[in-house]
Each structure stands twice: as structure tokens, then as C-alpha cells.
Amino acid sequence: GEGRSLASFHDLRGVNFTHIKEWYFDEFIPTENVRRTPEIKRAGYLFSQAYETVNRNRELFGEPPVKVIFTANAFSLDSSILAWFGLIDVIQTMQRKGQKRYTDRERSIYIELCESNEISEAKRKTVLYRACSNNQQFIKTNIENKFDDVALYATKRDIAWIEYEPLVNFDNQITIYRHKSTGALHIARKADKNAADCFTRDMRGRMLTKWVSVVRMGMFDRRITFDSADTYYMTDTIFDKSVKSL
């Protein structure tokens, strides 16, 4: 077998991976205390490039593709890999419906939100989880395997669009709406060109100058709602000054 970090995989040259049949990727969702390096922020792209190197042309010759198994605790949906494959909204919907398994045969993707009632109940009785029994977020993440991050609580799906007006559109990716009477902000994955302010990707700097403080403070104070968790994390990236290119 081989062992390598995703961040350093691009350094490999002239290596033959034909002996690799399965790829196990552990902890692909970073914990809150992990520093978001450029590699972590672009993990989805880096993984795809690495997979291209490992899998190479084997499918063209009728061979089965390399199987990849991703595992992680339910810390957060804020994962570049989940975003890259468009799975943040899928998992959010699964959790809302109580669905444990999801299969997309067309894209060869299988998701399982694992749980073992026997193990979970046994762990509840151990010294750590008895001591932390009042910390529901810790219990949900470690025992119940339920995502419990802020993006889920900021999601508001059913809104009366007639009560909102488009305020800011960025590169036809997201639009910030304002409630006509309360002034509350809502951000959606919409390409609304009727927005008062429209910015292209090249104009991101101008948009940040005008709107970054409003959006960042609104997110911090939980005064902004979003149409999905995916939109929340996309907005977080777009309005992150440390991200130089999107």
C-alpha cells in the first residue's frame, strides 16, 4: 500500500499506481480547530487531480476504477470535497428526512450516515459521555453522528419571494435579498440579474469593499438566512478576504 497526504500528492512524479485497487481517505471533513490552509480549502479539486493520477487510464482498458472510501465524524458540512461533488445539500436533505442511505448510480456515489444504536448506547454510559451529557452538540456529533453546525440552523427554505427584493448578485452564483418591510437578509443560489448591485468575478474586490462587513457581521450574529447549507458555505468563501481567487 501507499500512504500520502493530499496536500503533498502533487509532488509525486513518474509513479505507477496500477497496484492500487482501493483508496481509503480518513477524516476528510476537517475539525473546527484545524487551520483552513489553501490545500484544505481546495481539497475537492486536489482530490480529483490525485484520483486522475492514481486511476489513470485503467477504465479505458476495461479495468474497474479505483474505489474510494471517505470517512469522517459528523463535525460539519463545511467540506471542500462535499462541495466539489455537490453533496452538501444531499446530506442536509437526508438528515432532515431521517434518511440513512443515498445512492446515485449515475455518478457512482454512495452515502451512508452510519449509526449503531448498541454502540451509541454503550458509549453513553462511559465516563467521558456521562461527564459531557449536558453538551448536546458534542453528543450529537460523537454519539448520534448528526451534523450540528451553524449552517443547518441558518437555512430557511420556504420564504415568500414576493416579500423580498434582490439586493446584490455575485457572478450569477448567489443573490442577496432584502425583506421589503423588515430589512432581513436572505441569500440564495440564484442568478437574479434584477439586483441593485451586480458584480462579476473580476469585480469581487469592489463587492467586498462595499458589502463584506454587512455580510460577515450578519453571519456572525445569525441575522442572515440561506436557502441551503451549500449556499451558506459558498457565501462564507466568497466573502472571505483571505481567499484570493475563487
mmCIF file of C-alpha atoms in Angstrom:
data_model
loop_
_atom_site.group_PDB
_atom_site.id
_atom_site.type_symbol
_atom_site.label_atom_id
_atom_site.label_comp_id
_atom_site.label_asym_id
_atom_site.label_seq_id
_atom_site.Cartn_x
_atom_site.Cartn_y
_atom_site.Cartn_z
ATOM 1 C CA GLY A 1 0.000 0.000 0.000
ATOM 2 C CA GLU A 2 0.813 3.677 -0.112
ATOM 3 C CA GLY A 3 0.397 6.462 2.404
ATOM 4 C CA ARG A 4 0.351 10.123 1.427
ATOM 5 C CA SER A 5 -1.246 13.405 2.423
ATOM 6 C CA LEU A 6 -3.469 15.045 -0.159
ATOM 7 C CA ALA A 7 -1.595 18.329 0.230
ATOM 8 C CA SER A 8 1.700 16.760 -0.877
ATOM 9 C CA PHE A 9 0.329 14.401 -3.534
ATOM 10 C CA HIS A 10 1.069 16.810 -6.373
ATOM 11 C CA ASP A 11 4.795 16.387 -5.687
ATOM 12 C CA LEU A 12 4.710 12.802 -6.992
ATOM 13 C CA ARG A 13 6.157 12.289 -10.458
ATOM 14 C CA GLY A 14 6.524 9.142 -12.559
ATOM 15 C CA VAL A 15 4.865 6.808 -10.031
ATOM 16 C CA ASN A 16 2.898 3.761 -11.170
ATOM 17 C CA PHE A 17 -0.243 3.145 -9.095
ATOM 18 C CA THR A 18 -1.643 0.170 -11.012
ATOM 19 C CA HIS A 19 -1.362 -1.972 -7.859
ATOM 20 C CA ILE A 20 -3.825 0.307 -6.010
ATOM 21 C CA LYS A 21 -7.406 -1.024 -6.074
ATOM 22 C CA GLU A 22 -8.922 0.836 -3.122
ATOM 23 C CA TRP A 23 -8.242 4.242 -1.596
ATOM 24 C CA TYR A 24 -9.189 4.967 2.000
ATOM 25 C CA PHE A 25 -9.480 8.673 2.874
ATOM 26 C CA ASP A 26 -9.978 9.205 6.607
ATOM 27 C CA GLU A 27 -11.087 12.452 8.292
ATOM 28 C CA PHE A 28 -11.928 14.178 5.021
ATOM 29 C CA ILE A 29 -14.062 16.682 6.962
ATOM 30 C CA PRO A 30 -11.715 18.942 8.966
ATOM 31 C CA THR A 31 -12.475 19.677 12.601
ATOM 32 C CA GLU A 32 -13.141 23.228 13.783
ATOM 33 C CA ASN A 33 -9.656 23.628 15.269
ATOM 34 C CA VAL A 34 -7.882 22.728 12.020
ATOM 35 C CA ARG A 35 -6.379 25.749 10.270
ATOM 36 C CA ARG A 36 -8.009 26.183 6.875
ATOM 37 C CA THR A 37 -4.930 26.097 4.669
ATOM 38 C CA PRO A 38 -5.244 26.681 0.914
ATOM 39 C CA GLU A 39 -4.931 22.911 0.454
ATOM 40 C CA ILE A 40 -7.885 22.225 2.760
ATOM 41 C CA LYS A 41 -9.968 24.904 1.062
ATOM 42 C CA ARG A 42 -9.253 23.293 -2.337
ATOM 43 C CA ALA A 43 -9.366 19.666 -1.183
ATOM 44 C CA GLY A 44 -12.084 18.731 -3.670
ATOM 45 C CA TYR A 45 -10.026 19.919 -6.631
ATOM 46 C CA LEU A 46 -6.811 18.385 -5.265
ATOM 47 C CA PHE A 47 -8.511 15.047 -4.668
ATOM 48 C CA SER A 48 -9.822 14.929 -8.245
ATOM 49 C CA GLN A 49 -6.354 15.611 -9.611
ATOM 50 C CA ALA A 50 -4.871 12.935 -7.351
ATOM 51 C CA TYR A 51 -7.546 10.431 -8.372
ATOM 52 C CA GLU A 52 -6.785 11.114 -12.035
ATOM 53 C CA THR A 53 -3.145 10.264 -11.308
ATOM 54 C CA VAL A 54 -3.966 7.035 -9.436
ATOM 55 C CA ASN A 55 -6.804 5.792 -11.650
ATOM 56 C CA ARG A 56 -5.202 6.989 -14.880
ATOM 57 C CA ASN A 57 -6.465 5.153 -17.966
ATOM 58 C CA ARG A 58 -7.464 1.826 -16.419
ATOM 59 C CA GLU A 59 -11.162 2.294 -17.254
ATOM 60 C CA LEU A 60 -10.273 2.910 -20.898
ATOM 61 C CA PHE A 61 -8.810 -0.581 -20.973
ATOM 62 C CA GLY A 62 -11.854 -2.195 -19.398
ATOM 63 C CA GLU A 63 -10.475 -2.380 -15.873
ATOM 64 C CA PRO A 64 -12.561 -1.425 -12.821
ATOM 65 C CA PRO A 65 -11.936 2.061 -11.378
ATOM 66 C CA VAL A 66 -10.254 2.640 -8.045
ATOM 67 C CA LYS A 67 -12.821 2.585 -5.242
ATOM 68 C CA VAL A 68 -12.547 5.459 -2.762
ATOM 69 C CA ILE A 69 -13.935 5.230 0.764
ATOM 70 C CA PHE A 70 -14.300 8.545 2.624
ATOM 71 C CA THR A 71 -14.932 8.532 6.369
ATOM 72 C CA ALA A 72 -15.288 11.306 8.932
ATOM 73 C CA ASN A 73 -17.117 12.254 12.080
ATOM 74 C CA ALA A 74 -20.156 14.493 11.677
ATOM 75 C CA PHE A 75 -18.311 17.661 12.658
ATOM 76 C CA SER A 76 -19.588 19.943 9.935
ATOM 77 C CA LEU A 77 -20.816 20.013 6.356
ATOM 78 C CA ASP A 78 -18.095 22.563 5.631
ATOM 79 C CA SER A 79 -16.033 20.258 3.426
ATOM 80 C CA SER A 80 -14.454 21.195 0.120
ATOM 81 C CA ILE A 81 -14.829 17.593 -1.001
ATOM 82 C CA LEU A 82 -18.562 17.535 -0.241
ATOM 83 C CA ALA A 83 -18.970 20.884 -2.016
ATOM 84 C CA TRP A 84 -16.909 19.736 -5.020
ATOM 85 C CA PHE A 85 -19.235 16.782 -5.607
ATOM 86 C CA GLY A 86 -22.404 18.740 -4.796
ATOM 87 C CA LEU A 87 -23.255 16.638 -1.740
ATOM 88 C CA ILE A 88 -23.809 19.234 0.988
ATOM 89 C CA ASP A 89 -27.480 19.737 0.109
ATOM 90 C CA VAL A 90 -27.899 15.975 -0.367
ATOM 91 C CA ILE A 91 -26.720 15.219 3.174
ATOM 92 C CA GLN A 92 -28.722 18.120 4.598
ATOM 93 C CA THR A 93 -31.866 16.680 2.984
ATOM 94 C CA MET A 94 -31.008 13.185 4.225
ATOM 95 C CA GLN A 95 -30.669 14.405 7.791
ATOM 96 C CA ARG A 96 -33.902 16.415 7.597
ATOM 97 C CA LYS A 97 -35.820 13.372 6.349
ATOM 98 C CA GLY A 98 -34.107 10.890 8.660
ATOM 99 C CA GLN A 99 -32.663 9.081 5.625
ATOM 100 C CA LYS A 100 -29.567 6.986 6.348
ATOM 101 C CA ARG A 101 -28.530 5.834 2.867
ATOM 102 C CA TYR A 102 -28.307 7.527 -0.516
ATOM 103 C CA THR A 103 -27.227 6.125 -3.884
ATOM 104 C CA ASP A 104 -26.539 7.980 -7.116
ATOM 105 C CA ARG A 105 -25.822 5.195 -9.593
ATOM 106 C CA GLU A 106 -25.244 7.588 -12.474
ATOM 107 C CA ARG A 107 -22.363 9.223 -10.589
ATOM 108 C CA SER A 108 -21.254 6.068 -8.731
ATOM 109 C CA ILE A 109 -21.746 7.751 -5.343
ATOM 110 C CA TYR A 110 -23.000 6.070 -2.182
ATOM 111 C CA ILE A 111 -23.520 7.863 1.143
ATOM 112 C CA GLU A 112 -24.281 6.307 4.486
ATOM 113 C CA LEU A 113 -24.887 8.250 7.669
ATOM 114 C CA CYS A 114 -23.723 5.475 9.938
ATOM 115 C CA GLU A 115 -25.188 4.687 13.292
ATOM 116 C CA SER A 116 -25.076 1.776 15.675
ATOM 117 C CA ASN A 117 -27.631 2.022 18.446
ATOM 118 C CA GLU A 118 -25.927 -0.653 20.546
ATOM 119 C CA ILE A 119 -22.532 1.038 20.373
ATOM 120 C CA SER A 120 -24.010 4.508 20.855
ATOM 121 C CA GLU A 121 -25.944 3.473 23.938
ATOM 122 C CA ALA A 122 -22.911 1.697 25.348
ATOM 123 C CA LYS A 123 -20.730 4.758 24.838
ATOM 124 C CA ARG A 124 -23.281 6.993 26.575
ATOM 125 C CA LYS A 125 -22.520 5.058 29.757
ATOM 126 C CA THR A 126 -18.757 5.605 29.590
ATOM 127 C CA VAL A 127 -17.117 8.173 31.851
ATOM 128 C CA LEU A 128 -16.482 10.798 29.127
ATOM 129 C CA TYR A 129 -20.030 10.915 27.782
ATOM 130 C CA ARG A 130 -21.615 10.787 31.224
ATOM 131 C CA ALA A 131 -19.482 13.811 32.147
ATOM 132 C CA CYS A 132 -20.446 15.602 28.911
ATOM 133 C CA SER A 133 -24.115 14.629 28.998
ATOM 134 C CA ASN A 134 -25.149 18.302 29.148
ATOM 135 C CA ASN A 135 -23.208 19.152 25.952
ATOM 136 C CA GLN A 136 -25.747 18.272 23.293
ATOM 137 C CA GLN A 137 -23.609 19.375 20.344
ATOM 138 C CA PHE A 138 -20.790 17.053 21.448
ATOM 139 C CA ILE A 139 -23.262 14.192 21.952
ATOM 140 C CA LYS A 140 -24.927 14.732 18.567
ATOM 141 C CA THR A 141 -21.589 14.754 16.744
ATOM 142 C CA ASN A 142 -19.793 11.918 18.531
ATOM 143 C CA ILE A 143 -22.606 9.614 19.636
ATOM 144 C CA GLU A 144 -25.540 10.232 17.313
ATOM 145 C CA ASN A 145 -23.460 11.085 14.217
ATOM 146 C CA LYS A 146 -25.666 14.077 13.427
ATOM 147 C CA PHE A 147 -24.326 17.195 11.762
ATOM 148 C CA ASP A 148 -24.971 20.121 14.079
ATOM 149 C CA ASP A 149 -23.176 23.095 12.549
ATOM 150 C CA VAL A 150 -24.495 26.629 12.232
ATOM 151 C CA ALA A 151 -25.285 26.318 8.511
ATOM 152 C CA LEU A 152 -28.170 23.981 9.280
ATOM 153 C CA TYR A 153 -29.797 26.435 11.670
ATOM 154 C CA ALA A 154 -29.327 29.323 9.235
ATOM 155 C CA THR A 155 -31.231 27.528 6.479
ATOM 156 C CA LYS A 156 -34.688 28.825 5.586
ATOM 157 C CA ARG A 157 -36.173 27.077 2.568
ATOM 158 C CA ASP A 158 -39.746 28.267 2.283
ATOM 159 C CA ILE A 159 -39.924 32.039 2.015
ATOM 160 C CA ALA A 160 -42.456 34.336 0.345
ATOM 161 C CA TRP A 161 -40.300 35.651 -2.504
ATOM 162 C CA ILE A 162 -42.790 38.422 -3.260
ATOM 163 C CA GLU A 163 -41.830 39.985 0.069
ATOM 164 C CA TYR A 164 -38.131 40.188 -0.881
ATOM 165 C CA GLU A 165 -36.202 42.380 -3.293
ATOM 166 C CA PRO A 166 -32.853 41.422 -4.916
ATOM 167 C CA LEU A 167 -30.038 43.476 -3.467
ATOM 168 C CA VAL A 168 -26.686 42.035 -4.603
ATOM 169 C CA ASN A 169 -25.839 39.491 -7.273
ATOM 170 C CA PHE A 170 -22.377 37.949 -7.476
ATOM 171 C CA ASP A 171 -21.272 36.325 -10.719
ATOM 172 C CA ASN A 172 -24.741 34.777 -11.157
ATOM 173 C CA GLN A 173 -23.852 32.369 -8.333
ATOM 174 C CA ILE A 174 -25.611 33.891 -5.332
ATOM 175 C CA THR A 175 -28.052 36.742 -4.783
ATOM 176 C CA ILE A 176 -28.592 38.632 -1.543
ATOM 177 C CA TYR A 177 -32.230 39.544 -0.950
ATOM 178 C CA ARG A 178 -33.720 42.052 1.490
ATOM 179 C CA HIS A 179 -37.149 41.782 3.062
ATOM 180 C CA LYS A 180 -39.178 44.787 1.943
ATOM 181 C CA SER A 181 -40.599 45.569 5.382
ATOM 182 C CA THR A 182 -38.209 44.111 7.998
ATOM 183 C CA GLY A 183 -34.935 44.578 6.123
ATOM 184 C CA ALA A 184 -33.886 40.986 6.951
ATOM 185 C CA LEU A 185 -31.359 39.493 4.526
ATOM 186 C CA HIS A 186 -31.681 36.148 2.767
ATOM 187 C CA ILE A 187 -29.055 34.657 0.441
ATOM 188 C CA ALA A 188 -29.989 32.177 -2.270
ATOM 189 C CA ARG A 189 -28.277 30.225 -5.025
ATOM 190 C CA LYS A 190 -29.960 32.305 -7.704
ATOM 191 C CA ALA A 191 -28.787 34.259 -10.720
ATOM 192 C CA ASP A 192 -31.070 37.265 -10.206
ATOM 193 C CA LYS A 193 -29.929 39.992 -12.595
ATOM 194 C CA ASN A 194 -32.531 42.404 -11.229
ATOM 195 C CA ALA A 195 -30.352 43.030 -8.189
ATOM 196 C CA ALA A 196 -29.464 46.660 -7.483
ATOM 197 C CA ASP A 197 -25.753 45.742 -7.379
ATOM 198 C CA CYS A 198 -24.355 43.182 -9.823
ATOM 199 C CA PHE A 199 -20.733 42.085 -9.592
ATOM 200 C CA THR A 200 -18.735 39.772 -11.828
ATOM 201 C CA ARG A 201 -15.919 37.585 -10.504
ATOM 202 C CA ASP A 202 -13.396 40.243 -11.590
ATOM 203 C CA MET A 203 -15.289 42.812 -9.507
ATOM 204 C CA ARG A 204 -15.145 40.776 -6.290
ATOM 205 C CA GLY A 205 -12.763 43.264 -4.645
ATOM 206 C CA ARG A 206 -15.236 46.109 -5.150
ATOM 207 C CA MET A 207 -18.051 43.981 -3.782
ATOM 208 C CA LEU A 208 -16.045 43.084 -0.668
ATOM 209 C CA THR A 209 -15.266 46.737 -0.028
ATOM 210 C CA LYS A 210 -18.958 47.607 -0.074
ATOM 211 C CA TRP A 211 -20.623 44.523 1.403
ATOM 212 C CA VAL A 212 -18.173 42.356 3.353
ATOM 213 C CA SER A 213 -18.834 43.961 6.754
ATOM 214 C CA VAL A 214 -22.618 43.691 6.311
ATOM 215 C CA VAL A 215 -22.489 40.015 5.308
ATOM 216 C CA ARG A 216 -19.801 38.889 7.780
ATOM 217 C CA MET A 217 -21.458 40.592 10.748
ATOM 218 C CA GLY A 218 -24.850 39.259 9.666
ATOM 219 C CA MET A 219 -23.477 35.719 9.519
ATOM 220 C CA PHE A 220 -21.708 36.123 12.852
ATOM 221 C CA ASP A 221 -24.873 37.394 14.555
ATOM 222 C CA ARG A 222 -27.019 34.803 12.723
ATOM 223 C CA ARG A 223 -29.180 37.547 11.233
ATOM 224 C CA ILE A 224 -28.918 36.220 7.664
ATOM 225 C CA THR A 225 -30.786 33.172 6.392
ATOM 226 C CA PHE A 226 -29.841 30.949 3.448
ATOM 227 C CA ASP A 227 -31.711 28.671 1.082
ATOM 228 C CA SER A 228 -29.319 25.791 1.839
ATOM 229 C CA ALA A 229 -26.197 24.851 3.779
ATOM 230 C CA ASP A 230 -24.286 24.783 0.493
ATOM 231 C CA THR A 231 -25.194 28.441 -0.105
ATOM 232 C CA TYR A 232 -24.046 29.286 3.429
ATOM 233 C CA TYR A 233 -20.573 27.848 2.834
ATOM 234 C CA MET A 234 -20.323 29.338 -0.655
ATOM 235 C CA THR A 235 -21.144 32.761 0.803
ATOM 236 C CA ASP A 236 -18.593 32.207 3.557
ATOM 237 C CA THR A 237 -15.911 31.569 0.913
ATOM 238 C CA ILE A 238 -16.921 34.441 -1.377
ATOM 239 C CA PHE A 239 -16.841 36.958 1.477
ATOM 240 C CA ASP A 240 -13.583 35.647 2.983
ATOM 241 C CA LYS A 241 -10.903 38.265 2.337
ATOM 242 C CA SER A 242 -8.149 35.681 2.825
ATOM 243 C CA VAL A 243 -9.400 33.789 -0.256
ATOM 244 C CA LYS A 244 -7.616 35.477 -3.116
ATOM 245 C CA SER A 245 -9.146 33.544 -6.006
ATOM 246 C CA LEU A 246 -12.358 31.544 -6.405
#
